[in-house]
Structures are given as structure tokens and as C-alpha cells.
Coordinates of C-alpha atoms and ligand atoms in Angstrom, one line a residue:
X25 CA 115.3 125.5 111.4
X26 CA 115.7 124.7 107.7
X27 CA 112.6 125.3 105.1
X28 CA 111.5 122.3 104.3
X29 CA 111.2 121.8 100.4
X30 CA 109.5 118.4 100.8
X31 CA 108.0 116.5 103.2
X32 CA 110.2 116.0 106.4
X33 CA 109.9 115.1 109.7
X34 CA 112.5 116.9 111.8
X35 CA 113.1 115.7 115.3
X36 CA 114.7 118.4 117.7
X37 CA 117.2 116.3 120.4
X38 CA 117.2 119.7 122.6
X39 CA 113.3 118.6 123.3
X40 CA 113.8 115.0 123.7
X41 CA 116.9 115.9 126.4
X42 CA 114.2 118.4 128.2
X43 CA 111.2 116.0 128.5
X44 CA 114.1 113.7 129.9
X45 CA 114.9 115.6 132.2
X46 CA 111.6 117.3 133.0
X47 CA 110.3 113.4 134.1
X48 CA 113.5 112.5 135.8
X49 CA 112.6 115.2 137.9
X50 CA 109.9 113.5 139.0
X51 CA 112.0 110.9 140.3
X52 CA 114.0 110.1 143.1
X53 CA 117.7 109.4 142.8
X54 CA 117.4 105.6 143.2
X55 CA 114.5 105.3 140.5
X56 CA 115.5 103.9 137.0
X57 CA 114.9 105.2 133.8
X58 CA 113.2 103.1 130.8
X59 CA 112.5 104.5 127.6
X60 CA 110.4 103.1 125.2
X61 CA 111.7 103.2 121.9
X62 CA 109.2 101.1 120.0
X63 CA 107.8 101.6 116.8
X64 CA 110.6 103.8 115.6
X65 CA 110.9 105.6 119.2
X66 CA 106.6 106.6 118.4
X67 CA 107.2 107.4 114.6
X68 CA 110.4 109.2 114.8
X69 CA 113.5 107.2 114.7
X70 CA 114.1 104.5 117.4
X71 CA 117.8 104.1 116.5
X72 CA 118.7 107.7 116.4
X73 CA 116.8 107.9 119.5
X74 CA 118.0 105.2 121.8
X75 CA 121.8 106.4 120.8
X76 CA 121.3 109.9 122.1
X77 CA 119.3 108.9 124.9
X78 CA 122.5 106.1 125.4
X79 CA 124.9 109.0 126.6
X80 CA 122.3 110.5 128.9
X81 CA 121.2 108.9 132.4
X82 CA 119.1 106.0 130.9
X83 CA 119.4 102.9 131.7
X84 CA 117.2 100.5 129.7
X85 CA 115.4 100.7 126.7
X86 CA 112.0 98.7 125.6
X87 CA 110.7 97.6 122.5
X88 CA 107.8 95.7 121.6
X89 CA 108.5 93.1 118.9
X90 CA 112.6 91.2 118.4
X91 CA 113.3 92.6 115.1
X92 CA 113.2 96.4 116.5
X93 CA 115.7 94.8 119.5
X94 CA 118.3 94.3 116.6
X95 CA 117.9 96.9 114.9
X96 CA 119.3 98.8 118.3
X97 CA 122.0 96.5 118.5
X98 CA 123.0 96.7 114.8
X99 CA 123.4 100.2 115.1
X100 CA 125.2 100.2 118.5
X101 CA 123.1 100.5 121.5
X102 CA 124.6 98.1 124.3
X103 CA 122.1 99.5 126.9
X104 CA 119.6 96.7 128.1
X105 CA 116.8 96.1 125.8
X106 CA 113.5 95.0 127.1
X107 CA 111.5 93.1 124.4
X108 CA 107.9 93.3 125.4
X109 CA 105.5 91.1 123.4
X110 CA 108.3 88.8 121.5
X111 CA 107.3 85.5 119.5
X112 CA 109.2 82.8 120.6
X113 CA 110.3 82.0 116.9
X114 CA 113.0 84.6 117.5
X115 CA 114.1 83.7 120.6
X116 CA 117.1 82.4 119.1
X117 CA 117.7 85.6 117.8
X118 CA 116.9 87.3 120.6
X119 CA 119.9 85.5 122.6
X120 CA 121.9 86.5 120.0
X121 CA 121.2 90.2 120.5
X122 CA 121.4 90.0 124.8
X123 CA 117.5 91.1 124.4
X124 CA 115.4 90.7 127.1
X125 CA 112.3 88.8 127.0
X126 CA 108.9 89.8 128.4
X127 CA 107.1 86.6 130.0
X128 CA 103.7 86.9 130.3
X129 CA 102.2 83.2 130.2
X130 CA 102.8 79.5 130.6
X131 CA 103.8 78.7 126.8
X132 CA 106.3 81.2 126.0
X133 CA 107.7 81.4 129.9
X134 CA 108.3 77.1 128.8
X135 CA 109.5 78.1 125.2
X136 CA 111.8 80.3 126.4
X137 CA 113.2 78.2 129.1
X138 CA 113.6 75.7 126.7
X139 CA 115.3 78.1 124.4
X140 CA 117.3 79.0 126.4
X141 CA 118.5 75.8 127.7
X142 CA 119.5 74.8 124.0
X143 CA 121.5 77.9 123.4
X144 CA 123.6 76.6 126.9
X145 CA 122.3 79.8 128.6
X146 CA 122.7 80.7 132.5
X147 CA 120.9 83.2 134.7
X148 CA 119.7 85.2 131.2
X149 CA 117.3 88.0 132.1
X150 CA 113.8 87.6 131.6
X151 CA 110.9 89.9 132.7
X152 CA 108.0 88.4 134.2
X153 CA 104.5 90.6 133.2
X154 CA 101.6 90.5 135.6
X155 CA 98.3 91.6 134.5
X156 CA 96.5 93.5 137.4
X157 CA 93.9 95.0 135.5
X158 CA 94.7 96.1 132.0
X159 CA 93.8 92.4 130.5
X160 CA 95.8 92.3 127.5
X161 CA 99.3 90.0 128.4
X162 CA 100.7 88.8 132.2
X163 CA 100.3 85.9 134.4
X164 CA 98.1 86.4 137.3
X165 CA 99.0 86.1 140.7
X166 CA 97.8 82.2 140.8
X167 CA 100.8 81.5 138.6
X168 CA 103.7 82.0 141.0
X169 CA 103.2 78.6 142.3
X170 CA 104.0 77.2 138.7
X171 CA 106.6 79.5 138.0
X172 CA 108.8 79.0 141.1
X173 CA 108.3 75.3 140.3
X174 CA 109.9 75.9 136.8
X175 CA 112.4 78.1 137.8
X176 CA 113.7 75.8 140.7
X177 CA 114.3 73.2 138.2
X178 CA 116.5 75.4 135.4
X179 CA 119.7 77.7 135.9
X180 CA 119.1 79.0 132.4
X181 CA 117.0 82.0 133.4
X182 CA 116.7 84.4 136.5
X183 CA 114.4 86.7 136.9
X184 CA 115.7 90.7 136.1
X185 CA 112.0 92.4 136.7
X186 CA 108.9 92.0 138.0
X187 CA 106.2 94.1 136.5
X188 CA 102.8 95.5 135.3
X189 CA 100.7 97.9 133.0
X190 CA 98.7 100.6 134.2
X191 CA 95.0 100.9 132.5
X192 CA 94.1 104.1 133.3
X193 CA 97.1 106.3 134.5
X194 CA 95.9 109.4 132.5
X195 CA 92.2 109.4 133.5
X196 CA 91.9 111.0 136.7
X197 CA 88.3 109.7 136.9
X198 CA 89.9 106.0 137.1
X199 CA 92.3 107.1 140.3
X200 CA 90.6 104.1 142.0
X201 CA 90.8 101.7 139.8
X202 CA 94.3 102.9 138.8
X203 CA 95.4 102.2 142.9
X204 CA 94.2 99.1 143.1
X205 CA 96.1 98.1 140.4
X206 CA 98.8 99.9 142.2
X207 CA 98.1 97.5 145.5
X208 CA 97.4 94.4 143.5
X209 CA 101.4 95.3 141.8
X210 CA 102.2 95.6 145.7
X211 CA 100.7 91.7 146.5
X212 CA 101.9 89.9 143.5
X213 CA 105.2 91.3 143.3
X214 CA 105.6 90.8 147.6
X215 CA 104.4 87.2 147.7
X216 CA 106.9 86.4 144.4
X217 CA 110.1 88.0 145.7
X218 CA 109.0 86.2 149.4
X219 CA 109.4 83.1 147.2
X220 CA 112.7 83.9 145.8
X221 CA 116.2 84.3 146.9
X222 CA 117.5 87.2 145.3
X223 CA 115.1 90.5 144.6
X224 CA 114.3 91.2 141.0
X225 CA 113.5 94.7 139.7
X226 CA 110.3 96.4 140.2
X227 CA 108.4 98.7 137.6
X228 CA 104.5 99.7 136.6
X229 CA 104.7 103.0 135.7
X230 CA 104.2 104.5 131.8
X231 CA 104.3 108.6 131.3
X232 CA 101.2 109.0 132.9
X233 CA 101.7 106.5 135.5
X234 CA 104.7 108.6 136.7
X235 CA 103.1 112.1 136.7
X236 CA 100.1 110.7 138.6
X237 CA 101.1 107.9 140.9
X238 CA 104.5 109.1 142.8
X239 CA 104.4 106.3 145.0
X240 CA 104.2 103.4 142.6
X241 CA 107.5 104.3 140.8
X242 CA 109.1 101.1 142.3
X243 CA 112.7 100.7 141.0
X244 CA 112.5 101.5 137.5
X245 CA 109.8 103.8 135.3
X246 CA 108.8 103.3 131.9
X247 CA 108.3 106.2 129.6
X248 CA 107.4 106.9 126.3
X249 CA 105.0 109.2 125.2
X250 CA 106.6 111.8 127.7
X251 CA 110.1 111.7 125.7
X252 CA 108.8 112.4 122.4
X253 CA 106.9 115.8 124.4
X254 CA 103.1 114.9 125.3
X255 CA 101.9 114.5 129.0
X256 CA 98.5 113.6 127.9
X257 CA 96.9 116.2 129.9
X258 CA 96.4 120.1 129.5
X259 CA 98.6 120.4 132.6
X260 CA 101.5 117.9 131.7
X261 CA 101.8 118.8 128.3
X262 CA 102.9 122.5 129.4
X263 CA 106.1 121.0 130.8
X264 CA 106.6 118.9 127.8
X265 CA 108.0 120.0 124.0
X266 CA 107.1 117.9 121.3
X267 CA 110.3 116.8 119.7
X268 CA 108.2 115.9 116.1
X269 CA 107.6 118.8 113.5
X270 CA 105.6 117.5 110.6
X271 CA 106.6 120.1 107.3
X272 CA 105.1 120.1 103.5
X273 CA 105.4 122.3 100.4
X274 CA 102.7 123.6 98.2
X275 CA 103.1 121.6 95.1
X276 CA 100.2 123.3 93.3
X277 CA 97.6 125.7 94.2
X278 CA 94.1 125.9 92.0
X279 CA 91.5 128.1 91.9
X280 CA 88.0 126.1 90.5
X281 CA 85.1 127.8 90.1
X282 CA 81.8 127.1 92.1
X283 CA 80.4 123.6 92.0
X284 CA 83.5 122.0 90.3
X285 CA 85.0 119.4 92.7
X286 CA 88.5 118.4 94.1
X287 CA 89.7 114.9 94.9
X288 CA 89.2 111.0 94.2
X289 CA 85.0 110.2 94.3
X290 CA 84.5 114.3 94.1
X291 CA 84.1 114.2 97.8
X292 CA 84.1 118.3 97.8
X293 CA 82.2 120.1 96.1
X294 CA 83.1 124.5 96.1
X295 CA 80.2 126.5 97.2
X296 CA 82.2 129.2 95.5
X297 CA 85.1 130.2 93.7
X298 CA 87.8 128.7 95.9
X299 CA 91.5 128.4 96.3
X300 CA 93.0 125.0 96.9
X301 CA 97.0 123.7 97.6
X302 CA 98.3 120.2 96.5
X303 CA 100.4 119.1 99.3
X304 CA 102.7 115.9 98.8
X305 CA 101.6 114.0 101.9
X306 CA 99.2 111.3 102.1
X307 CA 97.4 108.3 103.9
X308 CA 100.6 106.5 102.8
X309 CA 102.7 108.8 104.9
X310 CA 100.2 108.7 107.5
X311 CA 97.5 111.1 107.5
X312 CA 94.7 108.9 107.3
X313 CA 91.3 109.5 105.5
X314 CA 89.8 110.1 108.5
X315 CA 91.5 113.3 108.3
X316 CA 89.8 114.2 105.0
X317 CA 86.6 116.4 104.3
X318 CA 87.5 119.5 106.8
X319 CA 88.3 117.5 110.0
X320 CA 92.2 117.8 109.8
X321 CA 93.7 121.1 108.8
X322 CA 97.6 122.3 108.3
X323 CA 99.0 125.7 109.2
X324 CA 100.4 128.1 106.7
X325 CA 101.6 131.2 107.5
X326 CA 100.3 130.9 110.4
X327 CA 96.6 130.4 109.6
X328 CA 94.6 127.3 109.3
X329 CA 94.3 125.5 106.1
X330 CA 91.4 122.6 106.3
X331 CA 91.7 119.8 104.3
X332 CA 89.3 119.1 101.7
X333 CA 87.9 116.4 99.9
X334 CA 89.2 112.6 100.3
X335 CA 93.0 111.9 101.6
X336 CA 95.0 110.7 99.0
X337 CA 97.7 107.9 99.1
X338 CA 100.3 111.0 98.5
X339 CA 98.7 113.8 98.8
X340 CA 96.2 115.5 100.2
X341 CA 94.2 119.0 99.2
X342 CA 93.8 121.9 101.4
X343 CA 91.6 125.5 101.2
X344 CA 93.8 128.2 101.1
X345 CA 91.0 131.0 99.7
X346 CA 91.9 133.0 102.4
X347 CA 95.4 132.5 103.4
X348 CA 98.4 134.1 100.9
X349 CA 100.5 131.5 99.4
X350 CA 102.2 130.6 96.6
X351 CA 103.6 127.2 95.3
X352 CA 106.7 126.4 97.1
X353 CA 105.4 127.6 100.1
X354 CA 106.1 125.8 103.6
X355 CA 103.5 124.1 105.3
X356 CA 102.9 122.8 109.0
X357 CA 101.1 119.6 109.6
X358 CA 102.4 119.9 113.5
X359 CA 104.8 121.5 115.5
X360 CA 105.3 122.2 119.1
X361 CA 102.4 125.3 118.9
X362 CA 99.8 123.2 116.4
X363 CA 100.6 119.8 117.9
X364 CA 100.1 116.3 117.0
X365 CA 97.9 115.6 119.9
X366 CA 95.4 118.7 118.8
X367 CA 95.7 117.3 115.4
X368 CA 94.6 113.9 116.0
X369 CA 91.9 115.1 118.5
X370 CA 89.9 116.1 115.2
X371 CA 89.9 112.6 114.3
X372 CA 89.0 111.4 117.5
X373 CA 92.2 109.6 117.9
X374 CA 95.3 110.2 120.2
X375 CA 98.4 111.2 119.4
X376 CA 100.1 108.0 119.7
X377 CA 98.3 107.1 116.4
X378 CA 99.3 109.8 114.6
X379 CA 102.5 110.1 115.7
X380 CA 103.7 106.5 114.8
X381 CA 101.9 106.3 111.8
X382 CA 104.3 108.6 110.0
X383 CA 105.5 106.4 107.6
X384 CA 109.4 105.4 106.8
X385 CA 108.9 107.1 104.0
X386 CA 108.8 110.7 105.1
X387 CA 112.6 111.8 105.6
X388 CA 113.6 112.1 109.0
X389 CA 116.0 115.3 109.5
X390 CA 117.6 115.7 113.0
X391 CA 118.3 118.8 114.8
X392 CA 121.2 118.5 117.4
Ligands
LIG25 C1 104.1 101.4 125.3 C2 104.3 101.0 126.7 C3 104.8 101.9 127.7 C4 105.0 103.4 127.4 O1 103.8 104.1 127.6 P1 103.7 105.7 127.5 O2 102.2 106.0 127.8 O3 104.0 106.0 126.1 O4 104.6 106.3 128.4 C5 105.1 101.5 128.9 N1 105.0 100.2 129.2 C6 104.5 99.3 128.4 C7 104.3 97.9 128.8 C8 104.1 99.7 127.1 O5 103.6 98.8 126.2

């Protein structure tokens, strides 16, 4: 691995191709692969991504918004892309990329069909979203009735998917909860198809959803977290590598003297004479002040540097009394050993957060 002399992200393909193939192994034969690229593929980079991931045994990819659908296509994935919360001011757009739209209620299933309509479409692949629990987008099961009666009356759409989201799938404690959403995907998804003349695609399960709940993988699975190397469980995450590794430098170490102060608002204060490093990553690259005043740390050398004082917007301070450095120094924010996930745990956040919030403008370096 190279030694980073600023502030990189490098993303290792070897680990994204294992946690691949670590969850397809979960799977039988028949069961399709989806992987969720959005949000830059979770902070890392969705089109680098979803072109390696093109040439293995995927076959869809989903993002949340249009505008990250295009960006796939402009750089050349021709895989299926499932858009999953789209704004029907892009659908024109979104026909012009062959994305796939998420439906999840009356307006936009109508804006679409109209959309579609005006751009002459027929039979273009929409997504219908059922909410069985999680609350947040999907008709409910007292819709079908109104949308059989729309799509009787148009040929410009036909349904590619059925599907839902789980609530709980990593909390072991909400199994029950998690099953009935499980048998509430059965009902729905039964009574729509009955209704039909053709079967659409099936699909509830996220990364956790699959490790858990075997026997609601349906058609089709829907992972995210799980490529980019976290299983969101002590257990899991032993089978998965974390393809992120978050490097720094040492800008500038200081040594103050006791009660002199470091940072914006002089948020520490030195109890004694203490050794600090300037590192050039901030709350603008995505370590957030909530990481400040000792609850985040970095590793150098191998030993734990905590943060002190306030985050800054590029930069952040860390105590290094005990640890031998020197400027120019390499620096760990996270790696597959000191991960994310432990990271944002002493922020009390997951490491979703902290793993998407790595900001565009940390360079991304790729190891192939
Ligand atoms: C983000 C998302 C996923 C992926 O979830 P992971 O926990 O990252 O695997 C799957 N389905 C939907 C609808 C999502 O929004």
C-alpha cells in the first residue's frame, strides 16, 4: 500500500470482490444480486464501484436520487439502475438514462405514468415500494385496487419489481417484528401478482436482511453496507473486509506547556506539558465535531492518538505525548483493524454516517 502524503481515501477492489462473494454465498443460484451504489457507493466512489462490480455476477444496481443514475450511465454502466426515492421533475431525464423508477404513492405512480406516456413509452420498468412496517415511502396493501385500475388503462409502464424495506434486520431483539414484515411482504406481494398477468420480481432483503432472514430472499437481494465490508454485527463483520482506509499526515506537531490551549473557542486546555499533531482533515472532509474533545481518536504507529479540542473545518488536533512521531508521519483514521464502524461508535453513530460523509474532497486512490 502506498504512504499516504495527504489525505486519501484508498478503496481496496480485492475486498469489495470478497464481501461479494462472501454474501452471494448466502444465496441460492436463482437469487439476484443488487448493489446499492448510492451516495458515492457509501462515501467511496459509486462510479468506480458499479464498473467493477459490472464485470462480476451483479445484476442491478440502485441509487437513491436521478442525478447519481446518470452519473452511472455517463461513465458506462448499462447494468439496470434502480432509482429509489426519484422526484418526478427528472423523470424526463430519468427516461433518458433507462433508469428505473421506485413508486411508492398515488402522485408520483400518476406523474410517472403520465411521463411516461409523453415520452411515447411502452412496458418501461417501474418498481412498485410497499411499506410493511418501516413507514418512511410505499403504498400499502389497500392500494392495489387503485393501481391495477391504472395500470389496466396504460401500456406505458409494467411492473419489473415488487418490493419492501426491512426495519429491523440487524437487531435480533426485533426477529418478530422483522417476520411479520416478512409475511406481510408474502400477502401484499401474493394478492398483487394474483391480480396480474405476468410475475414481476420479488425483493425485501438489505445486508442484514440477507444474513438474518434466508427465507425472505425472494428473487433478488439488495446489498449495501455488506459490499463496502461491515455486517453490522460482531459475528458478520468477521466475514467482511472493509474496502475504505481513511490515511492523514502530520502537518505539524507542538509541544505547549501546561494550561495553554489548542483549537478554535480553547476547547482544551493541557493539564501538562503535552504533545499535539496538526492533521489536515476536517468536519469539511467529514469528521464531524462530534468527534472532537477525546471521543474520536486516529492510530499512529500503531497506538491511539485522541483527538483534542474542537474539529476544525480542515483540520483537526490530536495528542501524541506518548506516541513517537515526527511531521510527515502517516496517520490512520480507519482501516480494516481500527474500523469505521468502531470509530463512529464513539460518536454514537453508525458507520453508514461516517462512511458517506467523507467528502469529494478527500482523493479517492484505488487499489486493484
Ligand atoms: C440503502 C438501502 C439498501 C441497502 O441497505 P444496507 O443495509 O446498506 O445493505 C437496501 N434497500 C433500500 C431500499 C435502501 O434504501
Amino acid at each position: 500500500m502506498p504512504k499516504a502524503n495527504e489525505t486519501i481515501l484508498e478503496i481496496d477492489f480485492k475486498a469489495l470482490k470478497h464481501n461479494l462473494e462472501y454474501i452471494q454465498s448466502k444465496l441460492q443460484k436463482k437469487t439476484k444480486t443488487l448493489a446499492v451504489v448510492k451516495a458515492f457507493a457509501y462515501g467511496s466512489d459509486a462510479t468506480e464501484i458499479a464498473l467493477y462490480l459490472q464485470n462480476l455476477s451483479v445484476d442491478y444496481f440502485a441509487v437513491a436520487y436521478i442525478n447519481e443514475g446518470i452519473a452511472l450511465r455517463q461513465a458506462g454502466v448499462t447494468k439496470p439502475i434502480l432509482v429509489l426515492h426519484p422526484q418526478a421533475i427528472n423523470f424526463k431525464e430519468l427516461i433518458g438514462n433507462c433508469l428505473e423508477p421506485s413508486l411508492y404513492n398515488a402522485k408520483i405512480f400518476n406523474e410517472f405514468i403520465e411521463a411516461s406516456s409523453k415520452e411515447n413509452q411502452t412496458n418501461y420498468p417501474v418498481h412498485i415500494k410497499f411499506n410493511t412496517g418501516l413507514n418512511r415511502l410505499g403504498f400499502s396493501e389497500n392500494d392495489i385496487d387503485f393501481l391495477m385500475s391504472k395500470l389496466n388503462k396504460t401500456t406505458s409502464i409494467k411492473v419489473a419489481s415488487i418490493f419492501s424495506h426491512l426495519a429491523a434486520s440487524e437487531d435480533l431483539n426485533e426477529t418478530k417484528f422483522t417476520q411479520n414484515q416478512i409475511k406481510s411482504f408474502n400477502i401484499i406481494s401474493e394478492n398483487f401478482i394474483s391480480k396480474l398477468d405476468y410475475k414481476p420480481m420479488l425483493h425485501l432483503c438489505n445486508t442484514s436482511g440477507i444474513l438474518n432472514y434466508p427465507e425472505a430472499h425472494f428473487d433478488m437481494v439488495r446489498t449495501g453496507i455488506g459490499l463496502y465490508g461491515f455486517g453490522n454485527s460482531e459475528k458478520e463483520n468477521k466475514h467482511f473486509k472493509p474496502i475504505g482506509t481513511l490515511k492523514t499526515v502530520i502537518s505539524q506537531i507542538h509541544t505547549i506547556n501546561k494550561g495553554e490551549s489548542v483549537g478554535y473557542n480553547r476547547a482544551y486546555k493541557s493539564s501538562d506539558i503535552t504533545k499535539t499533531a496538526t492533521l489536515p482533515i476536517g468536519h469539511a472532509d467529514g469528521i464531524g465535531r462530534q468527534y472532537g474533545n477525546g471521543k474520536g481518536f486516529v492510530i499512529i504507529h500503531g497506538q491511539k492518538a485522541p483527538i483534542i479540542g474542537n474539529v476544525c473545518m480542515d483540520m483537526i488536533m490530536v495528542n501524541v505525548t506518548t506516541i513517537a512521531c515526527k511531521e510527515g508521519d502517516e496517520v490512520i483514521v480507519f482501516d480494516p483493524k481500527s474500523t469505521a464502524e468502531h470509530l463512529a461508535e464513539q460518536a454514537n453513530t453508525i458507520s453508514y454516517e461516517l462512511i458517506t460523509g467523507i467528502s469529494q474532497r478527500v482523493k479517492r486512490v484505488y487499489l486493484k
